[in-house]
Amino acid sequence: SSGGSPIAGETVRFSLAGQTATGTTDASGIARASIPAPVTTGNYSVGVAFDGDATWAASSGSGSVKVTVTGTSLKYTGPSSLATSGSNTLTARLLTKSGAAVVGATVRFTILGQVVTGVTDANGVATVTVSGLARGSTRLSLAFVGMTGYGSASSSATVKVL
């Protein structure tokens, strides 16, 4: 309030990087909301707004927040030779630049027109299965598009299909 007393039970809208969320003020007049952080390092504007009601006038404000994204690396860790018949298990490991595993991240594998995705486990390893590959030496592409707190990574490897 204008007198400095907290106002409970009012809805406050927060915005960050094109996303919005709402929270309700508690007995201390504090509202909280969660918005996923952007996946790119940078300074972002944060908006806060109260639309007002029959008792209280509308109010808004803004500030900024610096988001720092952890760099990542992605490496193929599967076999260098694959089979034309049956299924082949492919693996890749996603780590931070300091060597910690990135858990719960989606990794995209692309080989001979097949695109499959796997999710990293507690060790940062994503596992997928592919089949029906044509004989020859071919390129396997890996991609991680990034997620809250982690930057994107990509790599490739040459594998032989026998």
Backbone as ProteinMPNN parsed JSONL, in Angstrom:
{"seq_chain_A": "SSGGSPIAGETVRFSLAGQTATGTTDASGIARASIPAPVTTGNYSVGVAFDGDATWAASSGSGSVKVTVTGTSLKYTGPSSLATSGSNTLTARLLTKSGAAVVGATVRFTILGQVVTGVTDANGVATVTVSGLARGSTRLSLAFVGMTGYGSASSSATVKVL", "coords_chain_A": {"N_chain_A": [[0.846, -1.186, 0.0], [0.295, 2.409, -0.197], [1.09, 3.379, 2.199], [3.008, 1.653, 2.999], [2.282, -0.794, 4.061], [1.966, -4.355, 3.838], [0.162, -6.036, 1.205], [-1.974, -8.626, 0.968], [-2.983, -11.517, -0.992], [-3.27, -10.619, -3.655], [-2.994, -10.657, -7.235], [-0.058, -10.819, -9.12], [1.731, -10.144, -12.067], [4.446, -11.474, -13.838], [7.115, -11.011, -16.183], [9.45, -12.318, -18.525], [11.734, -12.53, -21.048], [9.753, -12.851, -23.079], [8.007, -14.635, -21.92], [5.418, -15.273, -19.539], [4.228, -15.289, -16.146], [2.202, -15.791, -13.236], [1.756, -14.759, -9.83], [0.619, -14.881, -6.429], [0.272, -12.494, -3.897], [1.646, -12.919, -0.645], [1.17, -12.941, 2.975], [3.137, -11.157, 3.639], [3.159, -9.502, 1.517], [4.532, -10.348, -0.661], [4.988, -11.725, -3.849], [5.499, -14.674, -5.757], [6.801, -16.356, -8.626], [7.515, -18.763, -11.178], [9.573, -18.792, -13.996], [10.985, -20.286, -16.788], [14.477, -19.962, -17.324], [16.144, -18.117, -19.934], [17.928, -19.75, -22.667], [20.234, -18.667, -23.579], [23.144, -16.842, -22.868], [23.029, -13.623, -21.405], [21.766, -10.228, -20.802], [18.589, -9.617, -19.528], [15.362, -8.13, -19.622], [13.116, -7.759, -16.947], [9.766, -7.76, -16.14], [7.207, -6.552, -13.951], [3.888, -6.542, -12.889], [0.893, -5.219, -11.497], [-2.464, -5.34, -11.92], [-4.34, -3.856, -10.635], [-7.33, -3.247, -8.653], [-10.656, -2.982, -7.219], [-9.959, -1.721, -4.869], [-7.209, -1.085, -4.884], [-4.826, 0.756, -6.782], [-3.51, 0.24, -10.099], [-0.162, -0.931, -10.729], [3.242, -0.994, -11.813], [6.521, -2.222, -12.677], [10.0, -2.506, -13.59], [13.035, -4.318, -14.211], [16.314, -5.745, -14.484], [17.92, -8.826, -15.311], [20.77, -10.866, -15.211], [21.596, -13.559, -17.169], [23.502, -16.397, -17.081], [24.779, -18.894, -19.002], [25.803, -22.24, -18.81], [28.484, -23.619, -20.547], [28.61, -26.387, -22.849], [29.672, -29.675, -23.952], [29.521, -32.143, -26.497], [29.876, -35.496, -27.293], [30.336, -38.286, -29.412], [30.081, -41.589, -28.286], [29.697, -44.166, -28.973], [29.948, -47.301, -30.887], [32.39, -47.567, -33.568], [31.899, -49.006, -35.779], [29.039, -50.163, -37.466], [26.12, -52.258, -38.021], [24.513, -53.466, -41.026], [22.272, -54.997, -40.893], [19.774, -55.802, -38.422], [19.642, -54.18, -35.167], [21.298, -51.194, -34.058], [23.072, -49.797, -31.392], [23.525, -46.555, -30.379], [25.492, -44.127, -28.702], [25.994, -41.098, -26.875], [27.768, -38.586, -25.094], [27.032, -35.928, -22.943], [28.463, -33.186, -21.524], [29.272, -30.606, -19.119], [31.454, -27.789, -19.633], [33.24, -27.97, -17.575], [33.276, -30.635, -17.051], [31.168, -31.952, -15.754], [28.304, -34.098, -15.721], [25.469, -33.563, -17.829], [22.241, -33.846, -17.019], [19.127, -35.297, -18.019], [18.787, -34.118, -20.503], [17.844, -33.613, -23.93], [19.154, -35.266, -26.68], [19.863, -35.158, -30.089], [20.258, -37.505, -32.648], [21.466, -37.954, -35.889], [21.538, -39.928, -38.696], [22.125, -41.115, -41.87], [19.658, -40.077, -42.832], [17.894, -40.854, -40.851], [16.435, -39.695, -37.899], [16.733, -39.634, -34.539], [16.002, -39.381, -31.034], [17.436, -39.155, -27.77], [17.509, -39.205, -24.177], [19.632, -37.815, -21.763], [21.256, -39.651, -19.162], [22.1, -40.17, -15.645], [24.83, -40.062, -15.91], [25.206, -38.391, -18.001], [24.857, -39.575, -20.445], [23.303, -40.293, -23.489], [21.241, -42.643, -25.099], [20.377, -44.384, -28.023], [18.624, -46.344, -30.522], [19.14, -47.548, -33.778], [18.258, -48.823, -37.036], [18.401, -50.641, -40.194], [20.432, -49.564, -41.848], [22.448, -48.377, -44.581], [25.208, -49.867, -46.275], [28.565, -48.674, -45.911], [30.795, -45.836, -45.397], [29.83, -43.326, -43.231], [28.444, -40.197, -42.051], [27.652, -39.299, -38.761], [25.587, -37.169, -37.062], [25.323, -35.127, -34.19], [23.283, -33.36, -31.867], [22.505, -30.938, -29.411], [20.151, -28.782, -28.308], [20.205, -27.036, -26.226], [19.121, -26.022, -22.933], [17.413, -24.784, -20.031], [19.833, -23.086, -18.328], [21.946, -24.364, -19.609], [24.074, -24.247, -22.422], [23.885, -24.745, -26.021], [25.157, -27.551, -27.979], [27.024, -29.306, -30.449], [28.172, -31.993, -32.555], [30.031, -34.277, -34.639], [30.603, -37.52, -36.064], [32.419, -39.996, -37.861], [31.268, -43.044, -38.99], [31.439, -46.554, -39.792], [29.425, -48.603, -41.754], [28.851, -51.896, -41.855]], "CA_chain_A": [[0.0, 0.0, 0.0], [1.074, 3.657, -0.221], [1.611, 3.568, 3.546], [4.058, 0.671, 3.257], [1.762, -2.038, 4.626], [1.845, -5.406, 2.827], [-1.18, -6.36, 0.718], [-2.028, -10.066, 0.689], [-4.048, -12.059, -1.831], [-3.396, -9.935, -4.948], [-2.276, -11.306, -8.326], [1.022, -10.051, -9.737], [2.185, -10.764, -13.318], [5.874, -11.337, -14.097], [7.474, -11.347, -17.567], [10.876, -12.485, -18.798], [12.066, -13.104, -22.359], [8.551, -13.222, -23.808], [7.198, -15.57, -21.147], [4.789, -14.649, -18.379], [3.735, -16.144, -15.069], [1.565, -15.007, -12.187], [1.883, -15.19, -8.45], [-0.292, -14.202, -5.506], [1.003, -11.952, -2.756], [1.421, -13.58, 0.647], [0.905, -12.03, 4.094], [4.194, -10.151, 3.649], [3.029, -8.715, 0.29], [5.494, -10.861, -1.643], [4.479, -12.69, -4.826], [6.557, -15.46, -6.399], [6.404, -17.116, -9.805], [8.648, -19.385, -11.865], [9.656, -18.702, -15.45], [12.254, -20.889, -17.201], [15.501, -19.006, -17.761], [16.54, -18.226, -21.339], [19.042, -20.67, -22.886], [21.353, -17.904, -24.114], [23.717, -15.888, -21.924], [22.759, -12.225, -21.716], [20.973, -9.433, -19.879], [17.182, -9.668, -19.909], [14.445, -7.265, -18.895], [12.097, -8.438, -16.148], [8.649, -6.873, -15.857], [6.291, -6.933, -12.877], [2.703, -5.687, -12.989], [-0.334, -5.473, -10.748], [-3.484, -4.682, -12.735], [-5.238, -3.056, -9.8], [-8.672, -3.786, -8.377], [-11.565, -1.961, -6.699], [-9.341, -1.058, -3.724], [-5.829, -0.674, -5.112], [-4.489, 1.226, -8.134], [-2.548, -0.56, -10.864], [1.231, -0.545, -10.536], [4.165, -1.857, -12.548], [7.929, -1.881, -12.574], [10.864, -3.382, -14.381], [14.423, -4.43, -13.809], [17.025, -6.628, -15.397], [18.58, -9.975, -14.72], [21.813, -11.418, -16.079], [21.539, -15.018, -17.258], [24.757, -16.992, -17.52], [24.535, -20.269, -19.404], [26.97, -23.098, -18.728], [28.887, -24.222, -21.818], [28.535, -27.847, -22.886], [30.322, -30.385, -25.056], [28.796, -33.349, -26.876], [30.807, -36.402, -27.97], [29.859, -39.628, -29.725], [30.812, -42.581, -27.488], [29.279, -45.487, -29.43], [30.88, -48.054, -31.732], [32.791, -46.947, -34.831], [31.364, -49.866, -36.84], [27.632, -50.503, -37.268], [25.657, -53.352, -38.886], [23.43, -53.147, -41.96], [21.074, -55.721, -40.447], [19.571, -55.738, -36.98], [19.643, -52.838, -34.581], [22.574, -50.652, -33.593], [22.95, -48.885, -30.265], [24.402, -45.394, -30.462], [25.54, -43.37, -27.45], [26.727, -39.836, -26.864], [27.878, -38.04, -23.733], [26.906, -34.476, -22.843], [29.092, -32.706, -20.299], [29.57, -29.181, -19.035], [32.867, -27.529, -19.959], [34.044, -28.383, -16.421], [33.276, -32.09, -16.983], [30.014, -32.516, -15.045], [27.255, -34.645, -16.584], [24.218, -32.822, -17.979], [21.215, -34.874, -16.834], [17.773, -34.991, -18.477], [18.84, -33.325, -21.736], [17.526, -34.341, -25.16], [20.208, -35.26, -27.693], [19.372, -35.621, -31.391], [21.204, -38.251, -33.469], [21.033, -38.01, -37.287], [22.394, -40.797, -39.495], [21.508, -41.602, -43.105], [18.264, -39.644, -42.92], [17.141, -41.21, -39.643], [16.614, -38.77, -36.783], [16.212, -40.205, -33.296], [16.428, -38.618, -29.862], [17.6, -39.836, -26.5], [17.637, -38.308, -23.025], [20.819, -38.152, -20.986], [21.064, -40.268, -17.846], [22.862, -39.576, -14.541], [26.211, -39.901, -16.36], [25.228, -37.527, -19.175], [24.869, -40.415, -21.642], [22.048, -40.529, -24.21], [21.323, -43.895, -25.85], [19.314, -44.605, -28.999], [18.776, -47.513, -31.381], [18.79, -47.357, -35.186], [18.378, -50.031, -37.862], [18.183, -50.425, -41.621], [21.459, -48.672, -42.383], [23.102, -48.785, -45.822], [26.641, -50.128, -46.152], [29.488, -47.616, -46.299], [31.259, -44.9, -44.379], [28.826, -42.26, -43.171], [28.558, -39.209, -40.982], [26.642, -39.263, -37.705], [25.546, -35.824, -36.474], [24.737, -35.038, -32.85], [22.919, -31.986, -31.513], [21.801, -30.588, -28.181], [19.729, -27.401, -28.577], [20.294, -26.244, -25.012], [17.984, -26.007, -22.011], [17.636, -23.818, -18.972], [21.119, -23.16, -17.655], [22.973, -25.026, -20.411], [24.156, -23.832, -23.813], [23.792, -25.777, -27.043], [26.382, -28.203, -28.423], [26.858, -30.253, -31.553], [29.402, -32.624, -33.009], [29.775, -35.335, -35.616], [31.58, -38.615, -36.086], [32.32, -40.873, -39.02], [31.128, -44.451, -38.626], [31.375, -47.479, -40.917], [28.316, -49.544, -41.709], [29.35, -53.123, -42.485]], "C_chain_A": [[0.883, 1.237, 0.0], [1.679, 3.943, 1.146], [2.683, 2.561, 3.914], [3.581, -0.619, 3.874], [1.643, -3.091, 3.523], [0.38, -5.653, 2.455], [-1.172, -7.827, 0.31], [-3.156, -10.393, -0.279], [-4.251, -11.376, -3.169], [-2.527, -10.637, -5.997], [-1.285, -10.344, -8.966], [1.513, -10.839, -10.946], [3.662, -10.444, -13.528], [6.133, -11.679, -15.566], [8.996, -11.376, -17.709], [11.015, -13.145, -20.153], [10.834, -13.625, -23.092], [7.651, -14.222, -23.105], [6.594, -14.833, -19.958], [4.35, -15.711, -17.379], [3.1, -15.238, -14.024], [1.824, -15.619, -10.831], [0.934, -14.377, -7.601], [0.498, -13.735, -4.293], [0.634, -12.69, -1.471], [1.187, -12.529, 1.732], [1.954, -10.921, 4.198], [4.149, -9.256, 2.409], [3.968, -9.164, -0.815], [4.816, -11.894, -2.541], [5.669, -13.386, -5.467], [5.973, -16.183, -7.599], [7.668, -17.688, -10.44], [8.498, -19.227, -13.365], [10.98, -19.349, -15.836], [13.228, -19.819, -17.709], [15.775, -19.183, -19.251], [17.748, -19.153, -21.485], [20.26, -19.985, -23.503], [21.827, -16.905, -23.064], [23.386, -14.462, -22.36], [21.998, -11.529, -20.611], [19.537, -9.39, -20.397], [16.369, -8.741, -19.025], [13.408, -8.128, -18.176], [11.008, -7.417, -15.845], [7.771, -7.432, -14.752], [5.102, -5.99, -12.947], [1.582, -6.183, -12.093], [-1.402, -4.679, -11.474], [-4.439, -3.803, -11.943], [-6.565, -3.769, -9.579], [-9.526, -2.647, -7.808], [-10.948, -1.156, -5.554], [-8.001, -0.416, -4.053], [-5.597, -0.299, -6.571], [-3.48, 0.285, -8.789], [-1.139, -0.022, -10.626], [2.104, -1.499, -11.348], [5.587, -1.37, -12.349], [8.735, -2.817, -13.444], [12.268, -3.349, -13.813], [15.129, -5.297, -14.818], [17.678, -7.755, -14.607], [19.62, -10.471, -15.721], [21.736, -12.936, -16.004], [22.881, -15.494, -17.799], [24.506, -18.467, -17.778], [25.847, -21.039, -19.343], [27.256, -23.714, -20.093], [28.874, -25.738, -21.734], [29.358, -28.396, -24.047], [29.603, -31.711, -25.256], [29.726, -34.226, -27.696], [30.157, -37.761, -28.204], [30.718, -40.642, -28.974], [30.456, -44.013, -27.889], [30.316, -46.154, -30.311], [31.193, -47.318, -33.035], [32.318, -47.76, -36.026], [29.947, -50.278, -36.484], [27.237, -51.582, -38.268], [24.551, -52.879, -39.821], [22.14, -53.842, -41.537], [20.978, -55.662, -38.93], [19.62, -54.307, -36.477], [21.039, -52.481, -34.073], [22.304, -49.68, -32.458], [23.997, -47.788, -30.397], [24.363, -44.655, -29.133], [26.348, -42.081, -27.642], [26.73, -39.318, -25.433], [27.892, -36.521, -23.779], [27.439, -34.037, -21.481], [29.166, -31.187, -20.306], [31.042, -29.016, -19.384], [33.785, -27.922, -18.804], [34.016, -29.894, -16.21], [32.123, -32.726, -16.234], [28.966, -33.003, -16.053], [26.051, -33.718, -16.633], [23.115, -33.877, -18.007], [19.864, -34.393, -17.366], [17.704, -34.146, -19.733], [18.524, -34.197, -22.948], [18.643, -34.142, -26.175], [19.632, -35.853, -28.969], [20.514, -36.279, -32.161], [20.641, -38.276, -34.889], [22.037, -38.844, -38.07], [21.595, -41.321, -40.68], [20.015, -41.294, -43.176], [17.395, -40.021, -41.728], [17.464, -40.192, -38.546], [15.95, -39.392, -35.563], [16.739, -39.386, -32.126], [16.514, -39.521, -28.64], [17.79, -38.807, -25.405], [18.812, -38.763, -22.176], [20.468, -38.68, -19.602], [21.937, -39.563, -16.802], [24.327, -39.35, -14.901], [26.333, -38.984, -17.574], [25.196, -38.288, -20.485], [23.454, -40.586, -22.197], [22.245, -41.764, -25.079], [20.125, -44.014, -26.765], [19.614, -45.864, -29.792], [18.337, -47.143, -32.787], [18.952, -48.675, -35.917], [18.177, -49.662, -39.317], [19.177, -49.483, -42.25], [22.081, -49.247, -43.654], [24.613, -48.904, -45.599], [27.46, -48.912, -46.616], [29.918, -46.767, -45.119], [30.295, -43.715, -44.382], [29.042, -41.356, -41.97], [27.357, -39.318, -40.03], [26.712, -37.88, -37.087], [24.816, -35.877, -35.139], [24.406, -33.584, -32.554], [22.172, -31.941, -30.19], [21.453, -29.116, -28.329], [19.823, -26.487, -27.363], [19.025, -26.384, -24.189], [18.342, -25.054, -20.892], [18.968, -24.073, -18.266], [22.252, -23.746, -18.471], [22.913, -24.574, -21.862], [24.127, -25.016, -24.761], [25.168, -26.358, -27.365], [26.05, -29.11, -29.598], [28.202, -30.855, -31.891], [29.015, -33.663, -34.065], [30.881, -36.374, -35.514], [31.365, -39.382, -37.38], [32.265, -42.305, -38.52], [31.066, -45.282, -39.907], [30.211, -48.423, -40.71], [28.761, -50.747, -42.523], [28.256, -54.142, -42.728]], "O_chain_A": [[2.096, 1.129, 0.179], [2.669, 4.668, 1.247], [3.215, 2.603, 5.023], [4.404, -1.478, 4.19], [1.265, -2.766, 2.398], [-0.519, -5.499, 3.282], [-0.438, -8.217, -0.598], [-4.143, -9.665, -0.382], [-5.311, -11.534, -3.775], [-1.453, -11.148, -5.679], [-1.624, -9.21, -9.307], [1.693, -12.055, -10.869], [4.079, -9.291, -13.412], [5.454, -12.535, -16.133], [9.718, -10.581, -17.106], [10.461, -14.222, -20.375], [10.864, -14.716, -23.662], [6.624, -14.616, -23.657], [7.185, -13.888, -19.435], [4.133, -16.871, -17.729], [3.426, -14.054, -13.94], [2.075, -16.817, -10.696], [0.493, -13.302, -8.007], [1.295, -14.487, -3.732], [-0.525, -13.036, -1.241], [1.023, -11.349, 1.424], [1.69, -9.869, 4.779], [4.983, -8.364, 2.253], [4.177, -8.444, -1.792], [4.157, -12.816, -2.061], [6.713, -12.774, -5.695], [4.805, -16.573, -7.598], [8.761, -17.152, -10.254], [7.438, -19.492, -13.931], [12.013, -18.996, -15.267], [12.842, -18.898, -18.429], [15.649, -20.291, -19.773], [18.511, -19.326, -20.534], [21.211, -20.655, -23.906], [21.022, -16.209, -22.446], [23.456, -14.137, -23.545], [21.627, -12.144, -19.611], [19.31, -9.15, -21.583], [16.649, -8.586, -17.837], [12.894, -9.099, -18.731], [11.297, -6.329, -15.348], [7.611, -8.646, -14.631], [5.276, -4.775, -13.052], [1.352, -7.384, -11.949], [-1.266, -3.466, -11.633], [-5.255, -3.087, -12.523], [-6.874, -4.763, -10.236], [-9.15, -1.479, -7.909], [-11.37, -0.028, -5.297], [-7.69, 0.669, -3.562], [-6.105, -0.955, -7.481], [-2.699, -0.379, -8.108], [-0.943, 1.164, -10.362], [1.753, -2.662, -11.547], [5.819, -0.245, -11.908], [8.215, -3.8, -13.971], [12.63, -2.464, -13.038], [14.598, -5.557, -15.898], [17.943, -7.641, -13.41], [19.376, -10.492, -16.927], [21.801, -13.523, -14.924], [23.333, -15.042, -18.851], [24.076, -19.201, -16.888], [26.885, -20.54, -19.777], [26.357, -24.272, -20.723], [29.101, -26.308, -20.666], [29.691, -27.68, -24.991], [29.135, -32.326, -24.298], [30.305, -33.769, -28.682], [29.512, -38.316, -27.315], [31.946, -40.566, -29.018], [30.863, -44.964, -27.222], [31.427, -45.647, -30.47], [30.375, -46.549, -33.541], [32.33, -47.272, -37.156], [29.672, -50.689, -35.356], [27.94, -51.799, -39.256], [23.754, -52.009, -39.469], [21.046, -53.339, -41.79], [21.984, -55.492, -38.241], [19.637, -53.354, -37.256], [21.837, -53.347, -33.714], [21.411, -48.838, -32.552], [25.193, -48.057, -30.512], [23.308, -44.568, -28.503], [27.259, -42.011, -28.467], [25.808, -39.581, -24.661], [28.645, -35.907, -24.535], [26.943, -34.454, -20.435], [29.128, -30.558, -21.363], [31.79, -29.994, -19.425], [34.97, -28.178, -19.014], [34.661, -30.395, -15.29], [32.099, -33.948, -16.09], [28.77, -32.392, -17.103], [25.652, -33.152, -15.615], [23.066, -34.705, -18.916], [19.498, -33.231, -17.189], [16.678, -33.523, -20.006], [18.889, -35.372, -22.99], [19.029, -33.017, -26.489], [18.997, -36.907, -28.947], [21.592, -35.703, -32.312], [19.465, -38.587, -35.078], [23.226, -38.527, -38.113], [20.522, -41.898, -40.512], [19.211, -42.153, -43.537], [16.266, -39.544, -41.616], [18.629, -39.875, -38.304], [14.746, -39.644, -35.561], [17.801, -38.77, -32.221], [15.778, -40.498, -28.499], [18.185, -37.672, -25.669], [18.968, -39.953, -21.903], [19.522, -38.224, -18.96], [22.452, -38.475, -17.059], [24.999, -38.535, -14.268], [27.424, -38.813, -18.118], [25.479, -37.714, -21.536], [22.531, -40.97, -21.479], [23.285, -41.921, -25.72], [18.991, -43.778, -26.35], [20.726, -46.39, -29.741], [17.3, -46.509, -32.978], [19.698, -49.548, -35.473], [17.829, -48.527, -39.643], [18.808, -48.677, -43.104], [22.225, -50.462, -43.785], [25.207, -48.142, -44.837], [27.1, -48.224, -47.571], [29.462, -46.959, -43.992], [29.987, -43.169, -45.441], [29.729, -41.708, -41.011], [26.208, -39.416, -40.46], [27.776, -37.456, -36.635], [23.82, -36.583, -34.985], [25.15, -32.681, -32.938], [21.328, -32.787, -29.896], [22.347, -28.28, -28.461], [19.549, -25.291, -27.464], [17.987, -26.814, -24.692], [19.471, -24.57, -20.825], [19.19, -25.136, -17.687], [23.412, -23.641, -18.073], [21.839, -24.521, -22.461], [24.323, -26.158, -24.345], [26.2, -25.755, -27.071], [24.934, -29.614, -29.718], [29.247, -30.296, -31.556], [27.837, -33.89, -34.34], [31.947, -36.125, -34.951], [30.261, -39.41, -37.924], [33.106, -42.731, -37.728], [30.691, -44.783, -40.967], [30.029, -48.976, -39.626], [29.017, -50.641, -43.723], [28.524, -55.223, -43.251]]}, "name": "protein", "num_of_chains": 1, "seq": "SSGGSPIAGETVRFSLAGQTATGTTDASGIARASIPAPVTTGNYSVGVAFDGDATWAASSGSGSVKVTVTGTSLKYTGPSSLATSGSNTLTARLLTKSGAAVVGATVRFTILGQVVTGVTDANGVATVTVSGLARGSTRLSLAFVGMTGYGSASSSATVKVL"}
